[in-house]
Tab-separated table of C-alpha atoms in Angstrom:
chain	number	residue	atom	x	y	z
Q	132	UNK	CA	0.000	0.000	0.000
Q	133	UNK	CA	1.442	3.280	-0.772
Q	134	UNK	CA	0.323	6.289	1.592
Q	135	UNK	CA	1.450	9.805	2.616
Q	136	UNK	CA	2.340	10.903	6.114
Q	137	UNK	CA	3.856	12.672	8.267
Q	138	UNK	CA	6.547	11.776	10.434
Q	139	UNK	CA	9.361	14.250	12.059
Q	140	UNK	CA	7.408	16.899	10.727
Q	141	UNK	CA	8.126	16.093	6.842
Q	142	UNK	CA	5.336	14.642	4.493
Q	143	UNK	CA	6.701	10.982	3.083
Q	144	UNK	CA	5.780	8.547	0.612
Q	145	UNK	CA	6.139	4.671	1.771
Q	146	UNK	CA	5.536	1.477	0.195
Q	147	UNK	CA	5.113	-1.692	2.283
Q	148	UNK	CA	4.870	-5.416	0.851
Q	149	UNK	CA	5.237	-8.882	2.904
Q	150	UNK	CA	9.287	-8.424	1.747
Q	151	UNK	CA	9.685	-4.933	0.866
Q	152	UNK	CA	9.695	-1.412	2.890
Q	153	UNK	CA	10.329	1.549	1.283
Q	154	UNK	CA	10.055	4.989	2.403
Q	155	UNK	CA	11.165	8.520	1.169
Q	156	UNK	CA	10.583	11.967	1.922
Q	157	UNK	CA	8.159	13.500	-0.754
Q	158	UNK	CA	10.329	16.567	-1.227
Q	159	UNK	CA	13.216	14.584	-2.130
Q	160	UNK	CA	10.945	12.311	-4.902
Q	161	UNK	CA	9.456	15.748	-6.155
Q	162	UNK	CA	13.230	17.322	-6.799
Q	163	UNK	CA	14.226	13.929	-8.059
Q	164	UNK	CA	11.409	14.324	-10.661
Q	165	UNK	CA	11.802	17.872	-11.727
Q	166	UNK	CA	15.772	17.235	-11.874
Q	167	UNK	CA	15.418	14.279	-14.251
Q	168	UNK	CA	12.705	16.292	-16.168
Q	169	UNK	CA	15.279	19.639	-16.487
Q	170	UNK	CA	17.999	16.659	-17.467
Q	171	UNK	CA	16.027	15.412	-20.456
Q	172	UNK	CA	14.986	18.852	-21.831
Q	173	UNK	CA	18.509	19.736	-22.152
Q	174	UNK	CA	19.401	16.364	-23.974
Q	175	UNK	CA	16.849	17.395	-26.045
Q	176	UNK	CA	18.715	20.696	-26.650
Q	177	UNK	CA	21.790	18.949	-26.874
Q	178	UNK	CA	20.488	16.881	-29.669
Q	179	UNK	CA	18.521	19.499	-31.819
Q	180	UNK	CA	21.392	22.198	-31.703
Q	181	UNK	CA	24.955	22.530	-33.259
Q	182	UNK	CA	25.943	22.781	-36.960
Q	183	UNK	CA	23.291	20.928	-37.896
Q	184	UNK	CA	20.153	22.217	-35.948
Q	185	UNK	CA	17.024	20.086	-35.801
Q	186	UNK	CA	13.835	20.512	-35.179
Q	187	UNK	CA	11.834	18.520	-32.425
Q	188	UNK	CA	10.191	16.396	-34.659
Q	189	UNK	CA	13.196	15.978	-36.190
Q	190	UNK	CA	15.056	14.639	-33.325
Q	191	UNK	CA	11.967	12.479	-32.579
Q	192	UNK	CA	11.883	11.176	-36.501
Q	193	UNK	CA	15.798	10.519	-35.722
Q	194	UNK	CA	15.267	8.845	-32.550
Q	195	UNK	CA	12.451	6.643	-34.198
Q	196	UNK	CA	14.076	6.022	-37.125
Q	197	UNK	CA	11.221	7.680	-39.061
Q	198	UNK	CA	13.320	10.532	-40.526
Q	199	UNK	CA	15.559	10.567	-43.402
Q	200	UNK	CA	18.915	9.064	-43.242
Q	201	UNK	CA	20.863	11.786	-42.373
Q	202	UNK	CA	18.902	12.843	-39.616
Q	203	UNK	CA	18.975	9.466	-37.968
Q	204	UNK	CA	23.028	9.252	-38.202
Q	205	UNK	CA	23.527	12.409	-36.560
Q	206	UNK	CA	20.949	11.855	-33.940
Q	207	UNK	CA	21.729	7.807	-32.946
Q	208	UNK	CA	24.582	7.802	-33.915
Q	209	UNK	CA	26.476	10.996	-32.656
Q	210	UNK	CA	24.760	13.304	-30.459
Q	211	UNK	CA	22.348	11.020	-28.594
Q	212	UNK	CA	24.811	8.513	-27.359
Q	213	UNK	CA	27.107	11.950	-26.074
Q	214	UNK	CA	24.513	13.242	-24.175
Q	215	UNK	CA	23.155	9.773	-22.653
Q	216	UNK	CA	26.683	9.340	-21.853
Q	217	UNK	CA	26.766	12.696	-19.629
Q	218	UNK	CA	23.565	11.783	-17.926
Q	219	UNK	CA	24.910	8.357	-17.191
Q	220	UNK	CA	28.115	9.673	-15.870
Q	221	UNK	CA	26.626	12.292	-14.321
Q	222	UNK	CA	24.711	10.154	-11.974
Q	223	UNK	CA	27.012	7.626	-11.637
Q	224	UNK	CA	29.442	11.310	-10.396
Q	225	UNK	CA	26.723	12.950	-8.090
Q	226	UNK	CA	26.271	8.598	-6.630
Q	227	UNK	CA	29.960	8.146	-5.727
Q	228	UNK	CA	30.195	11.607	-4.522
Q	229	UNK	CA	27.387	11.284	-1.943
Q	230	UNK	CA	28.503	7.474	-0.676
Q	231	UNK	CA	32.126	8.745	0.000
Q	232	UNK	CA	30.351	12.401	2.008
Q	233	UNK	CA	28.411	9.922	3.987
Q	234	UNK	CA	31.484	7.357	4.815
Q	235	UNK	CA	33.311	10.579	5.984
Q	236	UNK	CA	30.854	12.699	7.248
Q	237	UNK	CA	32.375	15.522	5.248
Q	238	UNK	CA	31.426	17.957	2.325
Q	239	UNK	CA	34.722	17.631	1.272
Q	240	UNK	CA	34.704	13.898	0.944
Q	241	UNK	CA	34.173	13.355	-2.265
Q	242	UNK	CA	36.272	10.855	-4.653
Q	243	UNK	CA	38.616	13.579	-6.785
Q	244	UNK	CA	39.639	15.533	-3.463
Q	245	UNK	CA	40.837	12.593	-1.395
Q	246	UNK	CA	42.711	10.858	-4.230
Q	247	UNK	CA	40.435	8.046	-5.491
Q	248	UNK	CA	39.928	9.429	-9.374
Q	249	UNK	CA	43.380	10.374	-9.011
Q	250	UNK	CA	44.401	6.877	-8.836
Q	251	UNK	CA	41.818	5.461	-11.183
Q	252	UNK	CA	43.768	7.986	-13.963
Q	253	UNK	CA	46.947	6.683	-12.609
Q	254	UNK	CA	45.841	3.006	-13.188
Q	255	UNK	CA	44.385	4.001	-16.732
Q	256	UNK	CA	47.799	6.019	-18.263
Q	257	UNK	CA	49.735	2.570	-16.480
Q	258	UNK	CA	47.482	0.474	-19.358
Q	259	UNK	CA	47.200	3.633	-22.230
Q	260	UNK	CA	50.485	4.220	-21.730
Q	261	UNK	CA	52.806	1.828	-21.045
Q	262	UNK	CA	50.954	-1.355	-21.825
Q	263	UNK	CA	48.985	-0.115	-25.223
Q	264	UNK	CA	45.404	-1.637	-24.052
Q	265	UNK	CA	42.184	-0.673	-25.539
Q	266	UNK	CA	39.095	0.580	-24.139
Q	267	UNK	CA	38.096	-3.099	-21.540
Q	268	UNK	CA	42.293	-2.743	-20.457
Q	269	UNK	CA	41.624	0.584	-19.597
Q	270	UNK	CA	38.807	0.264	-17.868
Q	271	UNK	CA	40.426	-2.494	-15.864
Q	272	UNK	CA	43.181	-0.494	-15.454
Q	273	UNK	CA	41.255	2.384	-13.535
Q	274	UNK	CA	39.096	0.438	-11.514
Q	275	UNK	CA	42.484	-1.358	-9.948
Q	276	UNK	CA	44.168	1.982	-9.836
Q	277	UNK	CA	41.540	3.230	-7.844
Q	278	UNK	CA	40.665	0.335	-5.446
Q	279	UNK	CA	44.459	0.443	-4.740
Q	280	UNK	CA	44.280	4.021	-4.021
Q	281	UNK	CA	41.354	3.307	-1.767
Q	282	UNK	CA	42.772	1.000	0.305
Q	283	UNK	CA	46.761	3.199	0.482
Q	284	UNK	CA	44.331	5.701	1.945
Q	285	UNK	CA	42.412	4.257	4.241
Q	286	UNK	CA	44.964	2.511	5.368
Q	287	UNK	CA	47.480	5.285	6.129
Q	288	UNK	CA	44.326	6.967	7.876
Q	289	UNK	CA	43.337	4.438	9.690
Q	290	UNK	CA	43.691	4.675	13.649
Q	291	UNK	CA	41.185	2.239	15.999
Q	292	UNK	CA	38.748	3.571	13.137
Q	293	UNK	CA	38.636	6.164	10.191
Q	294	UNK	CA	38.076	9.903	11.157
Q	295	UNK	CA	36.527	11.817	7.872
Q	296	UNK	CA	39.018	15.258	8.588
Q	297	UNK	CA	41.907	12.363	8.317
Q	298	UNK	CA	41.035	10.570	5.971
Q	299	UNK	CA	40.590	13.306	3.674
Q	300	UNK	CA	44.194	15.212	4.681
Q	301	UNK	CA	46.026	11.285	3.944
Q	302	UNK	CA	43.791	11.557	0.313
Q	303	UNK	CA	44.434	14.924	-0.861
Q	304	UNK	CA	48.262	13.427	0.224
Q	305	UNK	CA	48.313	10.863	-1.944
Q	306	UNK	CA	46.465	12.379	-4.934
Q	307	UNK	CA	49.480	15.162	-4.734
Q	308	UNK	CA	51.589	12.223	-5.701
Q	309	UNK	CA	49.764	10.432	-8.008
Q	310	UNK	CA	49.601	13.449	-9.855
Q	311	UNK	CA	53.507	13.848	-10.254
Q	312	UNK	CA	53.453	10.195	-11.297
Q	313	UNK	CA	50.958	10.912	-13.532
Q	314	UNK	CA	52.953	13.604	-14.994
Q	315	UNK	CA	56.044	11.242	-14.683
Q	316	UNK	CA	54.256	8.612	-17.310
Q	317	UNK	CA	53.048	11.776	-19.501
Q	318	UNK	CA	56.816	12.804	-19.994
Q	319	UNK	CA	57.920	9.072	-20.919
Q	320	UNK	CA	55.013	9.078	-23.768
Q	321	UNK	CA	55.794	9.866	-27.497
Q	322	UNK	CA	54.623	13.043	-28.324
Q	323	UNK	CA	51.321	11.270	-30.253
Q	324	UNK	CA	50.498	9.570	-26.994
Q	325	UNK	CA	51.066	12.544	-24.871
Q	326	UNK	CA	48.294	13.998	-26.973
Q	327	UNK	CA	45.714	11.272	-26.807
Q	328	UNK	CA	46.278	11.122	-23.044
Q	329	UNK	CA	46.251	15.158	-22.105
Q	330	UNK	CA	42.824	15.555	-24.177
Q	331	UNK	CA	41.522	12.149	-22.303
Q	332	UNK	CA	43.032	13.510	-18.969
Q	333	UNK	CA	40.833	17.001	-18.992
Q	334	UNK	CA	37.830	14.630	-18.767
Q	335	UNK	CA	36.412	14.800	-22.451
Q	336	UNK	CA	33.213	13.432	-24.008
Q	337	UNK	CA	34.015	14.269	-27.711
Q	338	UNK	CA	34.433	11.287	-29.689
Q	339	UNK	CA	32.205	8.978	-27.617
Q	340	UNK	CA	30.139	6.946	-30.032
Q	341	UNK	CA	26.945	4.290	-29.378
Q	342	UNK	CA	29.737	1.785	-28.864
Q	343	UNK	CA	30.442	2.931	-25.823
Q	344	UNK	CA	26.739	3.341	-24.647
Q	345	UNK	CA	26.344	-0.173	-23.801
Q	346	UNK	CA	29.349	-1.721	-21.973
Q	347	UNK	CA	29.089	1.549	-19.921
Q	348	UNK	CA	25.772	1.069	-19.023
Q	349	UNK	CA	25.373	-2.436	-18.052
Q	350	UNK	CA	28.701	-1.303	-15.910
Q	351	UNK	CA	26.549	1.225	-14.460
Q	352	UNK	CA	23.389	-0.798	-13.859
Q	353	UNK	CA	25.505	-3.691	-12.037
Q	354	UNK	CA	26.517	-0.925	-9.573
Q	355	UNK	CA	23.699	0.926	-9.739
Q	356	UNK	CA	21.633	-1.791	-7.892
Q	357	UNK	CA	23.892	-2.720	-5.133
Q	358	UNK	CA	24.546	1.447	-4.787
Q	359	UNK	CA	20.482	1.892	-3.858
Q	360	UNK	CA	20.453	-1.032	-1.737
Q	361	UNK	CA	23.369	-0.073	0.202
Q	362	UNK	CA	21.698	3.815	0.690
Q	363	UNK	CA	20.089	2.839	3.878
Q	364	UNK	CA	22.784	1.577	5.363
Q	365	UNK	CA	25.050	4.434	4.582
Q	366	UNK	CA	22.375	6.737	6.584
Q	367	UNK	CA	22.472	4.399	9.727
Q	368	UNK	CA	26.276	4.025	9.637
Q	369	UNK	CA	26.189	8.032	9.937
Q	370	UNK	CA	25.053	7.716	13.201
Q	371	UNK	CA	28.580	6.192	14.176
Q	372	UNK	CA	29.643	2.803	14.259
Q	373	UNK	CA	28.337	1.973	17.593
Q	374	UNK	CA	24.935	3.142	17.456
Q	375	UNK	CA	24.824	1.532	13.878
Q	376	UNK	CA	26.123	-1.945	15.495
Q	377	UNK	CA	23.659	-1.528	18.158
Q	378	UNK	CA	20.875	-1.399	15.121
Q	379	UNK	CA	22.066	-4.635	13.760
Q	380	UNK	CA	24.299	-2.742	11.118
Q	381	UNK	CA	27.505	-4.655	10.206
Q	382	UNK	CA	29.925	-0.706	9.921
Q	383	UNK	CA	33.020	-2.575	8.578
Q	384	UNK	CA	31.475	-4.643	6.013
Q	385	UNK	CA	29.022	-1.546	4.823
Q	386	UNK	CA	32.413	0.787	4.910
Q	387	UNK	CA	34.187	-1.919	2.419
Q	388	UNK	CA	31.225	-2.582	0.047
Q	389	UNK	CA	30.695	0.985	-0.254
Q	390	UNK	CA	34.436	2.030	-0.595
Q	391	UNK	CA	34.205	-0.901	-3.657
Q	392	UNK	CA	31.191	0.332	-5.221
Q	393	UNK	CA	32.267	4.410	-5.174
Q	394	UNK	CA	35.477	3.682	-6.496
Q	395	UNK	CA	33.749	1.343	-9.382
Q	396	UNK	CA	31.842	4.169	-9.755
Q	397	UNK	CA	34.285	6.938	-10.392
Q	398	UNK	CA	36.505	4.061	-12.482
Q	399	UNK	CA	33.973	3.570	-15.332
Q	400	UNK	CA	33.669	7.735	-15.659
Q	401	UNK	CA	37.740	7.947	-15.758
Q	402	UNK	CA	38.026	4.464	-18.340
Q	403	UNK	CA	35.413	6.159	-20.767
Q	404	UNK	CA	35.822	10.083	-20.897
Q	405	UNK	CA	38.941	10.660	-18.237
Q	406	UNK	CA	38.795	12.389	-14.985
Q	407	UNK	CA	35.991	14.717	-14.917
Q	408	UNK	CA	36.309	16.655	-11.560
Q	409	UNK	CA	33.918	18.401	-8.910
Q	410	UNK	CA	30.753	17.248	-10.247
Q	411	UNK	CA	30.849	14.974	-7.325
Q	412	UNK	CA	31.744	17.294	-5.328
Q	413	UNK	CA	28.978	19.755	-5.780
Q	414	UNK	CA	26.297	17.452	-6.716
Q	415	UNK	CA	25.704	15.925	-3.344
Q	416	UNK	CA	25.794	19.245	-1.683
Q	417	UNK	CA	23.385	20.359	-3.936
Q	418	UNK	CA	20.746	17.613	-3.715
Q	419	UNK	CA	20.857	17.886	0.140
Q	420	UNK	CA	20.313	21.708	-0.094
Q	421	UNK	CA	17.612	21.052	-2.267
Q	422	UNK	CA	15.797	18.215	-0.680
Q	423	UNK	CA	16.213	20.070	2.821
Q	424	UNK	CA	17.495	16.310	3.845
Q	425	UNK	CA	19.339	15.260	6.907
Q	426	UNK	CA	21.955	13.329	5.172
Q	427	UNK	CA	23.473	13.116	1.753
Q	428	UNK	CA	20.826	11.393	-0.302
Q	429	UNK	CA	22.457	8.877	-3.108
Q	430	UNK	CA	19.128	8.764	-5.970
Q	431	UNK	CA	19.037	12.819	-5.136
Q	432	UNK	CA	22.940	13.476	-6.093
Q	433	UNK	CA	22.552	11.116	-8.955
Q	434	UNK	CA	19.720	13.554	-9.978
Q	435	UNK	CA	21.789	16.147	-9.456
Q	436	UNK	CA	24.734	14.972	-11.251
Q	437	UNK	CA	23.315	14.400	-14.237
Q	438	UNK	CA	21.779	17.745	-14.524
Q	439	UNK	CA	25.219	19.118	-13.829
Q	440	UNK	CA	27.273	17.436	-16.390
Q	441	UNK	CA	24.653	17.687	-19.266
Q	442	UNK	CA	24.588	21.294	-18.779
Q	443	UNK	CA	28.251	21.330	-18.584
Q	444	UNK	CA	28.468	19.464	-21.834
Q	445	UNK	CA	26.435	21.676	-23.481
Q	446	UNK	CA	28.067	24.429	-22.601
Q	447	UNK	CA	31.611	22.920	-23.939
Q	448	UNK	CA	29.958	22.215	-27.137
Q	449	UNK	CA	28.277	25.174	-27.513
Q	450	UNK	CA	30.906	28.223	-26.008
Q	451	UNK	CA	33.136	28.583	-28.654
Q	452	UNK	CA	31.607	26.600	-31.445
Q	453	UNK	CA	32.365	24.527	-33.544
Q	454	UNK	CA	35.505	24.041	-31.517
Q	455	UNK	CA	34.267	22.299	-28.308
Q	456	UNK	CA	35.956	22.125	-25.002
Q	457	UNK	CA	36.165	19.400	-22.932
Q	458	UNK	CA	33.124	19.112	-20.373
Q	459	UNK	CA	36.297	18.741	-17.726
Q	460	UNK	CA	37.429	22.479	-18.517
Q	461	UNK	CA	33.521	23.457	-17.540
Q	462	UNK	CA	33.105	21.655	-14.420
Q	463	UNK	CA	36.575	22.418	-12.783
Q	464	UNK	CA	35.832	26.321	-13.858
Q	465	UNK	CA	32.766	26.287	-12.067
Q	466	UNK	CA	33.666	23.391	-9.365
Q	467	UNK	CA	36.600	25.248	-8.345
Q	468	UNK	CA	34.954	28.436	-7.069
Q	469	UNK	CA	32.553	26.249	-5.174
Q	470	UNK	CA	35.424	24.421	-3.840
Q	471	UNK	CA	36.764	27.993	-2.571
Q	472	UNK	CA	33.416	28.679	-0.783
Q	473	UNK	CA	33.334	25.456	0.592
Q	474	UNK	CA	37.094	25.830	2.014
Q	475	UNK	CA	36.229	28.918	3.629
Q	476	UNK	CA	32.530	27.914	4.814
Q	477	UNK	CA	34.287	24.952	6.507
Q	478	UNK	CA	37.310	26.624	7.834
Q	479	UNK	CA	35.175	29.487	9.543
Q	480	UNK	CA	32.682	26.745	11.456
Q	481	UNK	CA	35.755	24.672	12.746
């Protein structure tokens, strides 16, 4: 049965079968709605603008098939893919962004400031690099670089437990250094690769094709699942580990399976378009501030993330047409002066 009430003063929407509860605050399905509603009208955009500009019942007749056959290359084939590809990654951003704020407790817990897309870029210029894999290799490559980030840093942070202040002081440590190795492998590349891999590295989704759309998302629907499932647990463990062991919560186990699934997370972004920074960041932030919520929600950040790096995208494409930046350049332009408030905000409460 599926009601509305209120409970701690906040109206709720619940759903409760023989083996399934489910409960969420009716602000936070509302801004969930309206952000994945904003999201598609600017795929839309995405799709009917640029050198060739459609209208919308072209880019319907191109997403049908009905049109004629130019229509239906550039819109399956080119720009549709692109902009599914931002959405994708955008949630799959905002996601890992909110599961490593919660872990820490911390605004500034998110994967690029405490080293863990650091080391996924590290593990994919290892395999671009040096070992000459394709696209699977590389993917590989950054999801090992960055669970062995994750565990260098949680180990060096770790002490009878992991603090969120520490663990993110050890992180931005270590992604200092991964970034002179980084820089270390570009130097050692022939001037061809250094090319290919500085483009890649600014987090770029030109050249991403329908071939990429589906290895990256049946990725992102295996971790997509286990993310969702793991939500409520995330929100107990915030409570601290011994009121969350009290409430049958297993805080170890839920630290591990959500340090795996955040890292996976941030790995299939960096394998497919490279290191795109701050959107998760900002995107959990945002979703909180907009759902008026307690904790960091993960579906809400998603939400957010996607709207974030669509609207990025578009701007990169359309800025300085027809050349088109990469959606990186966008988000760390706009990222970084959030970053600055955020620095300050913090520094003035502690």
């Amino acid at each position: 049965m599926t009601d509305s009430q209120v409970n701690f003063g906040y109206a709720a929407l619940s759903v409760q079968r023989p083996r399934l509860s489910w409960r969420a605050a009716r602000r936070s399905v509302i801004v969930v709605v309206v952000l994945a509603a904003l999201t598609a009208a600017v795929i839309v955009a995405s799709v009917a603008t640029g050198t060739y500009t459609l209208t919308l019942e072209e880019v319907v007749g191109g997403v049908l098939g009905t049109a004629d056959e130019g229509t239906v290359l550039v819109v399956r084939e080119w720009r549709l893919p692109r902009a599914l590809l931002a959405a994708l990654f955008g949630v799959a951003l905002g996601m890992s962004g909110a599961i490593f704020q919660s872990l820490t407790r911390n605004p500034l817990g998110s994967p690029d400031v405490i080293g863990f897309a650091s080391g996924s870029y590290t593990g994919a210029l290892v395999v671009l690099l040096v070992m000459g894999g394709g696209y699977f290799a590389v993917a590989t490559g950054a999801l090992v670089g960055g669970v062995v980030t994750a565990f260098v840093v949680f180990a060096l942070a770790y002490r009878r437990g992991v603090q969120g202040f520490r663990l993110i002081i050890v992180g931005i440590g270590v992604s200092a250094m991964l970034a002179a190795v980084n820089t270390y492998l570009m130097l050692r590349a022939s001037a061809g690769e250094q090319l290919t891999a500085a483009v890649w590295g600014s987090g770029s989704l030109n050249g991403l094709t329908v071939a990429t759309l589906a290895p990256a998302t049946a990725v992102f629907l295996a971790l997509f699942i286990p993310a969702i499932a793991l939500s409520p647990a995330l929100r107990v463990l915030e409570l601290g580990d011994d009121a969350a062991g009290s409430l049958g919560s297993r805080p170890d186990w839920v630290r591990l399976a959500a340090i795996l699934i955040g890292v996976a997370l941030v790995a299939l972004v960096t394998a497919s378009a490279g290191p795109i920074a701050f959107i998760a960041l900002v995107a959990p932030q945002i979703a909180r501030r907009l759902t008026r919520a307690a904790g960091v929600g993960v579906v809400a950040a998603g939400a957010t993330g996607a709207l974030l790096l669509v609207v990025s995208d578009f701007i990169g494409q359309r800025l300085f047409a027809p050349m088109q930046l990469p959606v990186g350049i966008v988000t760390v332009s706009v990222g970084g002066l959030y970053f600055v408030w955020l620095l300050v905000r913090e520094t003035r409460r502690r």
